[in-house]
Amino acid sequence: MYLSPEEEKMLKGESGDLAREAMRYLVKLGDAFDAKRMIDIDYSYCFVGTAYWGPGSLTKGLLKQAVNQGVRVKVPTTNWNYGFEADPGTQRFVKIPPAAFTQLTDEARLCRKFGIVPVNTCTPYLATDISWHPLGSHISSVESSAITYFNSVLGARTNRDGMAAFFSAITGKYPEFGLHLDENRVAKYLFNVSAKLENATDYSALGYAVGKICGLDIPILNGIHRAKTGDLKALSTALSTGGGVPLFHIPGITPEFTASHRTDDQGLEEKLTITSEDVKAVYEEFSSPEDKVDFVCLGCPHSTVHELSKIASLLRGKKVNKRVTLWIMASPQTISLAKLSGDLDIIQGAGGVVLTTCPMLSPGKPGPFHTFSNPDYSMGNLLTDSAKMAYYSTNIMRPSGISLCSLEGCIDGAIRGRSGG
Amino acid sequence: MEQSEEDREGEKMTTIVLRGKAAVVGTVKGPALVSSQPISFLGMINTETGAFVQKGHDLNGQNISKKILVYPYGKGSSGDSLRIWRCARNNKAPLGIINVIADPIHVQGALLADIPMVYKLDKDPLKVIKSGDTVEIRGNEIRIEPA
C-alpha cells in the first residue's frame, strides 16, 4: 500500500507509540482488502468504555496510553453509549456492579482528555452533526445501525467498522477500500416493496426480512415514497440485524440514488418483491404465545425526540401496569429536550423509565450482571417495537417470550399488562 | 483447487489445497467447524465459554473454541470486533477463521486477536470442508485433510 510521508512517519513511530500501533493496524486492515492507499477521514464514531463483560478492557488500556502520551483525536470524534447511567435518579433502575461502574467512569474521564465529544448514544446522527456536510464525507463508524444510516440516509462513506474507528480517530486515516470507493456503493438487489408500511416497526420488519436475503450486499428498495427519520432509523437497524447490509438506496429518498442507479435490469443480479406477507412473517417470527406482558423495551436504537413525544402523548393521563416494567432508551441530548418539552415528566409520571443505557450490551441490566451467562434469569414476556431488540434479546435477556409490535401496541401493552386486541 | 497425494507414515491421505486471500496472515492447524449460515457473535456465542447458543442455527450446541471456524460471512453487530478479542482473552477463540466473503467487522476482530483468517477462496469452502476435517491455514492458502 502506498503511504504518504506523514503516514510513513506514523508507522515508524515518529508520531508516538500509539500512532504507530494505530497505523500498523490500519495498514494490516488495508492489506486484508487490497487497499492501495490511506485516505483522510472527517469523523470517527468509536467504541470506548462500552463493553464491560468482565475485568480487562481493551479500550481503557488504549485510552490510558493516549492520555499518557498526550495524544488527542485527530478528527471530530463521538463515542458509543458508555453503558451506565451517570444520573443518580436512574441508577436505581439498572444494576451495575461496582467494578464495572468504576471502570466505565474511568473511561469516561479518559475520553474527555482524549478529546471525544461524549454523545453516549447508538444514534450519534440524532445527537450531533459530523462537523462536515455528510454527503460524500469519508468517516469511520461503529454501530451496525448507525453505519447503515450514515451511508444510506446521510450519504457519508463508512465501512462496517469496529475497532478501526478508534485507530482512525488517533491517526485521522483509514485504508481506502469497500464503501469508500464509488464502485462498491452500487446495488446488487432490487426489491419492489408492495408491503404497506404504516409505522416504524413495519420498517423494522421490512429491514429484517431484506437483511436476511441480502447478507452484506446492497439493495434498492423501490416503492417507498415518504418516510420519517424514525422509519429510516428502524430500517437501517434491522437491515444490519437480519444481515449486515451497510447501505441501501430508496429512489426519491436517499441522496445517492441518482441517474447512475436504474431500477430496470441493469447490473442487478436479483429482482424480488417484498409483500405484506413477508413483513407479517417477521411479526410471526417474534410472536409470543402468551399475551401477558412483563417487560416493554423501546428505543432500540435510541428514540428520536419525536418518538418520546409520541410515547408521552400515549401515556398522558394513564399509568403503566404495576406488573410491567417499561424501559425507553434515548441519548442524553434527546432526553434533555424531552425534559424541556415536558414529555419526560409525563413518561416518568406514568411509571416509564427513561435511560441512556443499552440493556443488551452495557452492564446496566434489568437482571443480574452477566445476564448472558445466568441461565436462571428471565425478564419474562418482552414486548418491543424493534426487530433488533427482539432478535438479540433471546440469549441475552432471556425473555420467556418475545412479541414485536408497533410503538402504540407496546404502550398499550404496558398499560394493560396484556398484548394484542 | 489442487489434489495432492501425501505419504504420512505409510498411509495415503488426500490433501485438498485451496487458495484465497489472507485477511489476517498466519499459520494455524486444527479441526474444522463448518456452518452454512452467517454468524453474529452477539447473541450467538458466549464469549466466556465459546459455546454457540443460537436456537435454529446449524452450530447450536457446538463450541467454537480451538476450532477452524468456517462460515459464509459475519453479520450483525459491530461490537463483534471486541467480542472476538474478548473470546481470545478468555482463551475461547477459534484458532482460525475461513469465510466466503469478509465482513470488515470480523476482520477487525481477528486482527485484534491475531487469529489467522482467509476468504475469497477459489472453491466454496462451505462445500469442500466438512466439520471434523483437519484444516491448516498458511497465509493465503488452506490445506484440508478430510476426516
Coordinates of C-alpha atoms in Angstrom, one line a residue:
Chain A
M1 CA 0.0 0.0 0.0
Y2 CA 1.2 3.5 -0.8
L3 CA 1.8 5.6 2.3
S4 CA 2.4 9.3 2.3
P5 CA 5.4 10.7 4.2
E6 CA 3.2 11.7 7.1
E7 CA 1.7 8.1 7.2
E8 CA 5.2 6.6 7.0
K9 CA 6.2 8.7 9.9
M10 CA 3.4 7.4 12.0
L11 CA 4.2 3.8 11.0
K12 CA 7.8 4.3 12.1
G13 CA 6.8 5.6 15.5
E14 CA 7.9 9.2 14.9
S15 CA 4.5 10.4 16.0
G16 CA 4.5 8.3 19.1
D17 CA 3.9 4.6 20.1
L18 CA 0.1 4.8 19.9
A19 CA 0.0 6.4 16.5
R20 CA 2.4 3.6 15.4
E21 CA 0.2 0.9 16.8
A22 CA -2.9 2.5 15.2
M23 CA -1.2 2.9 11.8
R24 CA 0.1 -0.7 11.9
Y25 CA -3.5 -1.9 12.5
L26 CA -4.9 0.2 9.7
V27 CA -2.2 -0.9 7.2
K28 CA -3.0 -4.6 8.1
L29 CA -6.7 -3.9 7.6
G30 CA -5.9 -2.2 4.3
D31 CA -3.8 -5.2 3.2
A32 CA -6.7 -7.5 4.1
F33 CA -8.8 -5.8 1.4
D34 CA -6.1 -4.8 -1.1
A35 CA -6.3 -1.1 -0.3
K36 CA -4.0 1.0 -2.5
R37 CA -3.6 3.9 -0.1
M38 CA -4.9 5.7 3.0
I39 CA -7.5 8.4 2.9
D40 CA -8.1 11.3 5.3
I41 CA -11.3 10.9 7.3
D42 CA -13.6 13.6 8.5
Y43 CA -15.2 12.0 11.6
S44 CA -14.9 8.9 13.8
Y45 CA -17.6 7.3 15.8
C46 CA -15.9 4.7 18.0
F47 CA -16.2 2.3 20.9
V48 CA -14.8 3.4 24.2
G49 CA -15.9 2.2 27.5
T50 CA -18.8 0.3 26.0
A51 CA -18.2 -3.4 26.5
Y52 CA -17.8 -4.3 30.1
W53 CA -18.2 -8.1 30.2
G54 CA -15.6 -8.8 32.8
P55 CA -12.3 -7.4 34.0
G56 CA -9.8 -6.1 31.5
S57 CA -10.7 -3.5 28.9
L58 CA -9.0 -3.1 25.6
T59 CA -10.3 0.4 25.1
K60 CA -9.3 1.6 28.6
G61 CA -5.7 0.4 28.0
L62 CA -5.6 2.3 24.7
L63 CA -7.2 5.4 26.2
K64 CA -4.7 5.4 29.1
Q65 CA -1.8 5.1 26.6
A66 CA -3.3 8.0 24.6
V67 CA -3.7 10.3 27.6
N68 CA -0.2 9.4 29.0
Q69 CA 1.3 10.2 25.6
G70 CA -0.7 13.4 25.2
V71 CA -2.4 12.0 22.2
R72 CA -5.8 13.6 21.2
V73 CA -8.2 12.7 18.5
K74 CA -7.2 14.0 15.0
V75 CA -10.8 14.4 13.8
P76 CA -14.2 15.2 15.4
T77 CA -15.0 12.0 17.3
T78 CA -18.0 10.8 19.2
N79 CA -18.5 7.7 21.4
W80 CA -21.0 4.9 21.6
N81 CA -23.0 4.5 24.8
Y82 CA -20.8 4.4 27.9
G83 CA -23.3 1.8 29.1
F84 CA -24.0 3.2 32.5
E85 CA -26.3 5.8 34.0
A86 CA -24.4 8.8 35.3
D87 CA -27.7 10.2 36.6
P88 CA -28.3 9.0 40.2
G89 CA -32.0 9.2 39.7
T90 CA -32.0 6.5 37.1
Q91 CA -29.1 4.4 38.6
R92 CA -31.5 2.6 40.8
F93 CA -33.3 1.0 37.8
V94 CA -30.1 -0.6 36.5
K95 CA -27.9 -2.9 38.4
I96 CA -24.3 -2.1 37.7
P97 CA -21.6 -4.0 39.6
P98 CA -19.2 -1.6 41.3
A99 CA -16.2 -2.8 39.3
A100 CA -18.0 -2.1 36.1
F101 CA -19.1 1.3 37.3
T102 CA -15.6 2.3 38.3
Q103 CA -14.1 1.1 35.0
L104 CA -16.7 2.9 32.9
T105 CA -16.4 6.1 34.9
D106 CA -12.6 6.0 34.5
E107 CA -13.0 5.5 30.8
A108 CA -15.4 8.5 30.6
R109 CA -12.8 10.7 32.3
L110 CA -10.1 9.4 29.9
C111 CA -12.4 10.1 26.9
R112 CA -12.7 13.7 27.8
K113 CA -8.9 14.1 28.0
F114 CA -8.7 12.2 24.6
G115 CA -11.0 14.8 23.1
I116 CA -14.1 12.7 22.4
V117 CA -17.5 14.5 22.3
P118 CA -19.4 12.3 24.7
V119 CA -22.7 11.8 22.9
N120 CA -23.2 8.5 24.7
T121 CA -25.6 7.1 22.2
C122 CA -26.1 4.5 19.5
T123 CA -27.7 7.2 17.4
P124 CA -25.0 9.9 17.1
Y125 CA -26.6 11.2 13.9
L126 CA -29.6 12.3 16.0
A127 CA -27.4 13.9 18.7
T128 CA -24.9 15.9 16.7
D129 CA -23.5 16.6 13.3
I130 CA -20.3 15.1 12.0
S131 CA -18.7 18.5 11.5
W132 CA -18.7 18.3 7.7
H133 CA -21.7 18.0 5.5
P134 CA -22.1 14.3 5.4
L135 CA -22.8 13.6 1.7
G136 CA -19.5 12.2 0.3
S137 CA -17.6 12.5 3.5
H138 CA -15.3 9.7 4.5
I139 CA -15.9 8.6 8.0
S140 CA -15.2 5.6 10.2
S141 CA -18.1 4.3 12.2
V142 CA -19.1 1.6 14.6
E143 CA -22.6 0.5 15.5
S144 CA -24.2 -1.5 12.7
S145 CA -27.4 0.5 12.7
A146 CA -25.5 3.9 12.6
I147 CA -23.2 2.6 9.8
T148 CA -26.2 1.9 7.6
Y149 CA -27.9 5.2 8.5
F150 CA -24.7 7.2 7.8
N151 CA -24.2 5.5 4.4
S152 CA -27.8 5.4 3.2
V153 CA -29.7 8.3 4.7
L154 CA -26.8 10.8 5.0
G155 CA -24.6 9.7 2.1
A156 CA -21.5 9.6 4.2
R157 CA -19.0 6.8 3.5
T158 CA -18.1 4.2 6.1
N159 CA -17.4 0.5 6.1
R160 CA -18.8 -1.7 8.8
D161 CA -16.1 -0.8 11.3
G162 CA -15.3 -1.9 14.8
M163 CA -12.0 -1.1 16.5
A164 CA -10.6 0.5 13.3
A165 CA -12.8 3.6 14.1
F166 CA -10.7 4.2 17.3
F167 CA -7.4 3.9 15.4
S168 CA -8.8 6.2 12.7
A169 CA -9.6 8.8 15.4
I170 CA -6.0 8.7 16.5
T171 CA -4.5 9.0 13.0
G172 CA -7.2 10.7 11.0
K173 CA -6.6 8.0 8.4
Y174 CA -8.4 4.9 7.0
P175 CA -7.4 2.5 4.3
E176 CA -9.3 3.1 1.1
F177 CA -11.5 0.0 0.4
G178 CA -15.1 -1.1 0.4
L179 CA -17.7 1.6 0.7
H180 CA -15.2 4.4 0.4
L181 CA -15.0 3.6 -3.3
D182 CA -17.7 4.5 -5.8
E183 CA -17.8 1.2 -7.5
N184 CA -18.7 -0.6 -4.3
R185 CA -21.7 1.5 -3.5
V186 CA -23.8 0.2 -6.3
A187 CA -26.8 -2.1 -5.5
K188 CA -26.9 -5.8 -6.3
Y189 CA -30.6 -6.4 -5.4
L190 CA -33.7 -4.6 -6.4
F191 CA -36.7 -5.0 -4.2
N192 CA -40.1 -3.8 -5.2
V193 CA -41.8 -3.1 -1.9
S194 CA -45.5 -3.7 -2.2
A195 CA -45.9 -4.1 1.6
K196 CA -47.9 -1.4 3.3
L197 CA -45.6 0.3 5.8
E198 CA -47.7 2.0 8.5
N199 CA -45.2 2.7 11.2
A200 CA -41.5 2.3 12.2
T201 CA -42.0 -1.3 13.3
D202 CA -43.2 -2.2 9.8
Y203 CA -39.9 -0.7 8.5
S204 CA -38.1 -2.7 11.1
A205 CA -39.8 -5.9 9.9
L206 CA -39.0 -5.0 6.3
G207 CA -35.4 -4.4 7.1
Y208 CA -35.1 -7.7 8.9
A209 CA -36.6 -9.6 6.0
V210 CA -34.5 -7.8 3.4
G211 CA -31.3 -8.1 5.5
K212 CA -31.7 -11.9 5.7
I213 CA -31.8 -12.1 1.9
C214 CA -29.0 -9.5 1.1
G215 CA -26.4 -10.5 3.7
L216 CA -23.6 -8.0 3.2
D217 CA -24.9 -6.8 -0.2
I218 CA -26.7 -3.5 -1.2
P219 CA -30.4 -3.3 -2.1
I220 CA -32.5 -0.7 -3.8
L221 CA -35.9 -0.5 -2.1
N222 CA -38.4 0.7 -4.7
G223 CA -41.9 1.8 -3.8
I224 CA -41.3 3.8 -0.7
H225 CA -42.3 7.5 -1.2
R226 CA -42.3 9.1 2.2
A227 CA -40.6 8.0 5.4
K228 CA -39.9 9.5 8.9
T229 CA -36.5 9.8 10.4
G230 CA -37.6 7.1 12.9
D231 CA -38.7 4.8 10.0
L232 CA -35.3 5.1 8.3
K233 CA -33.6 4.5 11.6
A234 CA -35.6 1.4 12.1
L235 CA -35.0 0.2 8.6
S236 CA -31.2 0.8 8.8
T237 CA -31.1 -1.1 12.1
A238 CA -33.0 -4.1 11.1
L239 CA -31.1 -4.5 7.8
S240 CA -28.0 -4.8 9.9
T241 CA -29.7 -7.4 12.2
G242 CA -31.2 -9.7 9.6
G243 CA -27.9 -9.4 7.7
G244 CA -25.1 -6.9 7.6
V245 CA -26.4 -4.6 4.9
P246 CA -24.2 -1.4 5.2
L247 CA -26.0 0.7 2.6
F248 CA -29.4 0.8 0.9
H249 CA -30.9 3.1 -1.7
I250 CA -34.5 4.4 -1.9
P251 CA -35.4 6.3 -5.1
G252 CA -36.6 9.8 -4.1
I253 CA -35.4 9.5 -0.5
T254 CA -31.8 8.6 -0.1
P255 CA -29.3 11.1 -1.5
E256 CA -27.1 8.7 -3.6
F257 CA -29.9 7.3 -5.6
T258 CA -29.1 9.1 -8.9
A259 CA -29.2 8.5 -12.6
S260 CA -26.4 6.0 -12.1
H261 CA -28.8 3.7 -10.4
R262 CA -31.6 2.3 -12.5
T263 CA -34.4 0.2 -11.4
D264 CA -34.6 -1.8 -14.5
D265 CA -32.4 -4.8 -15.2
Q266 CA -29.1 -3.0 -15.4
G267 CA -26.5 -4.7 -13.3
L268 CA -28.9 -6.0 -10.8
E269 CA -28.4 -9.7 -10.0
E270 CA -31.7 -10.2 -8.2
K271 CA -35.1 -8.7 -8.5
L272 CA -37.5 -9.5 -5.8
T273 CA -40.8 -8.3 -4.3
I274 CA -41.5 -7.8 -0.6
T275 CA -45.1 -8.1 0.2
S276 CA -47.2 -7.5 3.3
E277 CA -47.0 -11.3 3.8
D278 CA -43.2 -11.1 4.1
V279 CA -43.5 -8.3 6.7
K280 CA -46.1 -10.3 8.5
A281 CA -43.8 -13.3 8.7
V282 CA -41.3 -11.3 10.7
Y283 CA -44.0 -10.3 13.2
E284 CA -44.9 -14.0 13.4
E285 CA -41.2 -15.0 14.0
F286 CA -41.3 -12.7 17.0
S287 CA -44.7 -13.6 18.4
S288 CA -45.0 -14.9 21.9
P289 CA -47.8 -17.5 22.5
E290 CA -48.6 -15.7 25.8
D291 CA -50.4 -12.3 25.8
K292 CA -49.1 -11.5 29.3
V293 CA -46.7 -8.5 29.3
D294 CA -43.8 -8.3 31.8
F295 CA -41.2 -6.0 30.1
V296 CA -41.6 -3.4 27.5
C297 CA -38.5 -2.1 25.8
L298 CA -38.5 0.8 23.4
G299 CA -35.7 2.9 21.9
C300 CA -33.5 0.3 20.1
P301 CA -31.7 2.1 18.8
H302 CA -32.2 5.2 20.9
S303 CA -35.5 7.1 20.4
T304 CA -35.8 10.3 18.5
V305 CA -37.3 13.2 20.4
H306 CA -40.5 12.9 18.4
E307 CA -40.8 9.3 19.4
L308 CA -40.5 10.3 23.0
S309 CA -43.3 12.9 22.4
K310 CA -45.4 10.2 20.8
I311 CA -44.9 7.9 23.8
A312 CA -45.7 10.8 26.2
S313 CA -49.0 11.5 24.3
L314 CA -49.9 7.9 24.5
L315 CA -49.2 7.8 28.3
R316 CA -50.8 11.1 29.2
G317 CA -53.4 10.5 31.9
K318 CA -52.5 6.8 32.1
K319 CA -50.4 4.6 34.3
V320 CA -48.0 1.7 33.4
N321 CA -49.4 -1.5 34.8
K322 CA -47.9 -2.3 38.2
R323 CA -46.7 -5.7 37.0
V324 CA -45.0 -4.2 33.9
T325 CA -41.5 -2.7 33.6
L326 CA -41.4 0.0 30.8
W327 CA -37.9 1.0 29.6
I328 CA -37.3 3.6 27.0
M329 CA -33.8 4.3 25.8
A330 CA -32.6 7.6 24.3
S331 CA -29.5 9.7 24.1
P332 CA -28.8 12.2 26.9
Q333 CA -29.4 15.0 24.4
T334 CA -32.8 13.7 23.4
I335 CA -33.7 13.2 27.0
S336 CA -32.8 16.7 27.9
L337 CA -35.0 18.0 25.1
A338 CA -37.9 15.8 26.4
K339 CA -37.3 17.3 29.8
L340 CA -37.6 20.8 28.3
S341 CA -40.8 19.9 26.4
G342 CA -42.4 18.3 29.5
D343 CA -42.6 14.9 27.8
L344 CA -40.1 13.3 30.2
D345 CA -42.3 14.3 33.2
I346 CA -45.3 12.7 31.6
I347 CA -43.5 9.4 30.8
Q348 CA -41.9 9.2 34.2
G349 CA -45.1 10.2 36.0
A350 CA -46.9 7.4 34.3
G351 CA -44.2 4.9 35.5
G352 CA -42.0 4.7 32.5
V353 CA -38.2 4.6 32.9
V354 CA -36.1 6.6 30.5
L355 CA -32.5 5.6 30.2
T356 CA -29.4 6.3 28.1
T357 CA -28.1 2.8 28.5
C358 CA -28.4 -0.3 26.4
P359 CA -29.9 -3.3 28.2
M360 CA -28.2 -5.7 25.9
L361 CA -24.6 -4.5 25.8
S362 CA -24.0 -2.5 28.9
P363 CA -23.6 -3.9 32.4
G364 CA -26.8 -2.0 33.3
K365 CA -29.3 -4.8 33.0
P366 CA -32.6 -5.4 34.5
G367 CA -31.4 -8.7 35.9
P368 CA -28.1 -9.9 37.3
F369 CA -24.8 -8.9 35.8
H370 CA -23.8 -11.2 33.1
T371 CA -27.4 -11.9 32.3
F372 CA -26.0 -13.8 29.3
S373 CA -24.4 -16.4 31.5
N374 CA -27.1 -16.5 34.1
P375 CA -29.3 -19.3 32.9
D376 CA -31.8 -18.8 35.7
Y377 CA -32.6 -15.2 34.7
S378 CA -35.5 -14.3 32.6
M379 CA -37.0 -10.9 32.0
G380 CA -40.4 -12.5 31.4
N381 CA -42.5 -11.8 28.4
L382 CA -41.0 -9.0 26.3
L383 CA -42.8 -6.5 24.1
T384 CA -40.7 -4.4 21.8
D385 CA -41.1 -2.3 18.6
S386 CA -37.6 -3.2 17.3
A387 CA -36.7 -6.4 15.4
K388 CA -33.1 -5.8 16.6
M389 CA -34.1 -5.9 20.2
A390 CA -36.4 -8.9 19.6
Y391 CA -33.6 -10.8 17.8
Y392 CA -30.7 -10.2 20.1
S393 CA -32.6 -10.3 23.4
T394 CA -33.3 -14.1 23.1
N395 CA -30.0 -15.2 24.5
I396 CA -29.0 -12.0 26.4
M397 CA -32.1 -11.0 28.4
R398 CA -33.7 -14.5 28.2
P399 CA -37.3 -13.4 27.8
S400 CA -39.8 -16.3 28.2
G401 CA -41.5 -14.9 25.1
I402 CA -40.9 -12.0 22.6
S403 CA -43.5 -10.1 20.7
L404 CA -42.8 -7.5 18.1
C405 CA -45.4 -4.8 17.8
S406 CA -45.9 -1.1 17.0
L407 CA -44.9 1.6 19.4
E408 CA -48.7 2.2 20.1
G409 CA -49.2 -1.5 20.7
C410 CA -46.2 -1.6 23.1
I411 CA -47.5 1.3 25.2
D412 CA -51.0 -0.2 25.2
G413 CA -49.4 -3.5 26.4
A414 CA -47.5 -1.6 29.1
I415 CA -50.8 0.0 30.4
R416 CA -52.9 -3.1 30.2
G417 CA -50.3 -5.7 31.1
R418 CA -51.6 -7.7 28.1
S419 CA -50.7 -7.5 24.4
G420 CA -52.9 -7.7 21.3
G421 CA -56.5 -6.7 20.9
Chain B
M1 CA -8.2 -26.5 -6.3
E2 CA -5.3 -28.9 -6.4
Q3 CA -5.4 -32.5 -5.1
S4 CA -2.1 -33.9 -3.9
E5 CA -1.2 -37.2 -2.6
E6 CA 0.9 -37.2 0.5
D7 CA 2.6 -40.0 2.3
R8 CA 2.1 -39.8 6.0
E9 CA 3.7 -42.6 8.0
G10 CA 3.0 -45.1 5.2
E11 CA -0.7 -44.1 5.0
K12 CA -2.0 -42.4 1.9
M13 CA -4.0 -39.2 2.5
T14 CA -5.6 -36.8 0.1
T15 CA -4.9 -33.2 1.0
I16 CA -7.1 -30.6 -0.7
V17 CA -5.5 -27.2 -1.2
L18 CA -7.5 -24.0 -1.7
R19 CA -6.1 -20.6 -2.4
G20 CA -7.6 -17.3 -1.4
K21 CA -6.9 -14.0 0.3
A22 CA -5.5 -13.8 3.8
A23 CA -7.3 -11.2 5.8
V24 CA -5.1 -11.9 8.8
V25 CA -1.8 -13.6 7.8
G26 CA -0.7 -16.5 9.9
T27 CA -0.3 -20.3 10.2
V28 CA -2.5 -22.5 12.2
K29 CA -3.9 -26.0 12.1
G30 CA -6.9 -27.6 13.8
P31 CA -10.3 -29.3 13.5
A32 CA -12.9 -27.5 11.3
L33 CA -16.3 -26.4 12.5
V34 CA -18.4 -25.6 9.4
S35 CA -21.6 -23.5 9.3
S36 CA -23.7 -22.8 6.2
Q37 CA -25.2 -19.7 8.0
P38 CA -23.8 -16.3 8.7
I39 CA -22.6 -15.6 12.3
S40 CA -23.0 -12.8 14.7
F41 CA -21.0 -13.3 17.9
L42 CA -23.6 -11.0 19.6
G43 CA -26.3 -13.2 20.9
M44 CA -25.0 -16.4 19.3
I45 CA -21.7 -17.1 21.1
N46 CA -21.0 -16.9 24.8
T47 CA -17.6 -15.1 24.9
E48 CA -16.8 -16.6 28.3
T49 CA -17.2 -20.3 27.2
G50 CA -17.1 -20.3 23.4
A51 CA -20.5 -22.0 23.4
F52 CA -22.7 -21.5 20.5
V53 CA -26.2 -20.9 21.8
Q54 CA -28.5 -19.7 19.0
K55 CA -31.5 -22.0 18.5
G56 CA -32.3 -22.7 14.9
H57 CA -28.6 -22.1 13.8
D58 CA -26.8 -25.1 12.5
L59 CA -24.0 -24.6 15.1
N60 CA -26.3 -24.6 18.1
G61 CA -24.8 -26.6 20.9
Q62 CA -21.3 -26.6 19.4
N63 CA -18.2 -24.8 20.9
I64 CA -16.1 -22.6 18.6
S65 CA -13.0 -22.6 20.9
K66 CA -9.8 -24.0 19.3
K67 CA -11.6 -24.7 16.0
I68 CA -11.0 -23.5 12.5
L69 CA -14.4 -21.8 12.2
V70 CA -15.8 -21.9 8.6
Y71 CA -18.9 -19.8 7.8
P72 CA -20.2 -17.6 4.9
Y73 CA -19.6 -14.2 6.5
G74 CA -20.0 -12.2 9.7
K75 CA -23.2 -10.2 10.1
G76 CA -24.9 -8.0 12.6
S77 CA -23.3 -6.2 15.5
S78 CA -20.1 -4.1 15.1
G79 CA -19.2 -5.0 18.7
D80 CA -18.2 -8.3 17.3
S81 CA -14.7 -6.9 16.7
L82 CA -14.4 -6.6 20.5
R83 CA -16.2 -9.8 21.2
I84 CA -13.7 -11.8 19.1
W85 CA -11.0 -10.1 21.1
R86 CA -12.9 -11.0 24.3
C87 CA -13.1 -14.7 23.3
A88 CA -9.3 -14.7 22.7
R89 CA -8.7 -13.0 26.1
N90 CA -10.8 -15.8 27.7
N91 CA -8.9 -18.4 25.7
K92 CA -12.1 -19.4 23.9
A93 CA -11.5 -18.0 20.4
P94 CA -11.4 -20.0 17.2
L95 CA -7.9 -21.0 16.1
G96 CA -8.6 -19.6 12.6
I97 CA -11.4 -18.2 10.5
I98 CA -12.4 -19.1 6.9
N99 CA -15.1 -17.0 5.2
V100 CA -16.6 -16.9 1.8
I101 CA -16.7 -13.1 1.8
A102 CA -15.2 -10.9 4.6
D103 CA -17.2 -8.6 6.8
P104 CA -14.7 -5.8 7.9
I105 CA -16.0 -6.1 11.4
H106 CA -14.9 -9.8 11.8
V107 CA -11.6 -9.0 10.1
Q108 CA -11.1 -6.2 12.6
G109 CA -11.8 -8.6 15.5
A110 CA -9.5 -11.2 14.0
L111 CA -6.7 -8.6 13.6
L112 CA -7.1 -7.5 17.3
A113 CA -6.9 -11.1 18.5
D114 CA -4.3 -12.2 15.9
I115 CA -6.5 -15.0 14.6
P116 CA -5.4 -16.2 11.0
M117 CA -8.3 -15.5 8.6
V118 CA -8.8 -16.3 5.0
Y119 CA -11.6 -15.5 2.5
K120 CA -12.3 -15.4 -1.3
L121 CA -11.1 -18.9 -1.9
D122 CA -11.0 -20.5 -5.3
K123 CA -13.6 -23.1 -4.3
D124 CA -16.6 -22.7 -1.9
P125 CA -15.1 -23.7 1.4
L126 CA -18.6 -24.5 2.8
K127 CA -18.8 -27.3 0.2
V128 CA -15.3 -28.5 0.3
I129 CA -14.7 -28.5 4.1
K130 CA -16.7 -30.8 6.5
S131 CA -16.8 -30.3 10.2
G132 CA -14.1 -32.5 11.8
D133 CA -11.7 -32.3 8.8
T134 CA -8.3 -31.1 9.8
V135 CA -7.6 -27.8 8.2
E136 CA -4.4 -25.8 8.1
I137 CA -4.3 -22.1 7.3
R138 CA -1.0 -20.9 5.8
G139 CA -1.2 -17.3 4.7
N140 CA -3.3 -17.2 1.5
E141 CA -3.7 -21.0 1.4
I142 CA -5.7 -23.6 3.2
R143 CA -4.9 -27.3 3.3
I144 CA -7.7 -29.7 4.1
E145 CA -7.2 -33.2 5.3
P146 CA -10.7 -34.9 5.2
A147 CA -11.6 -36.8 8.3

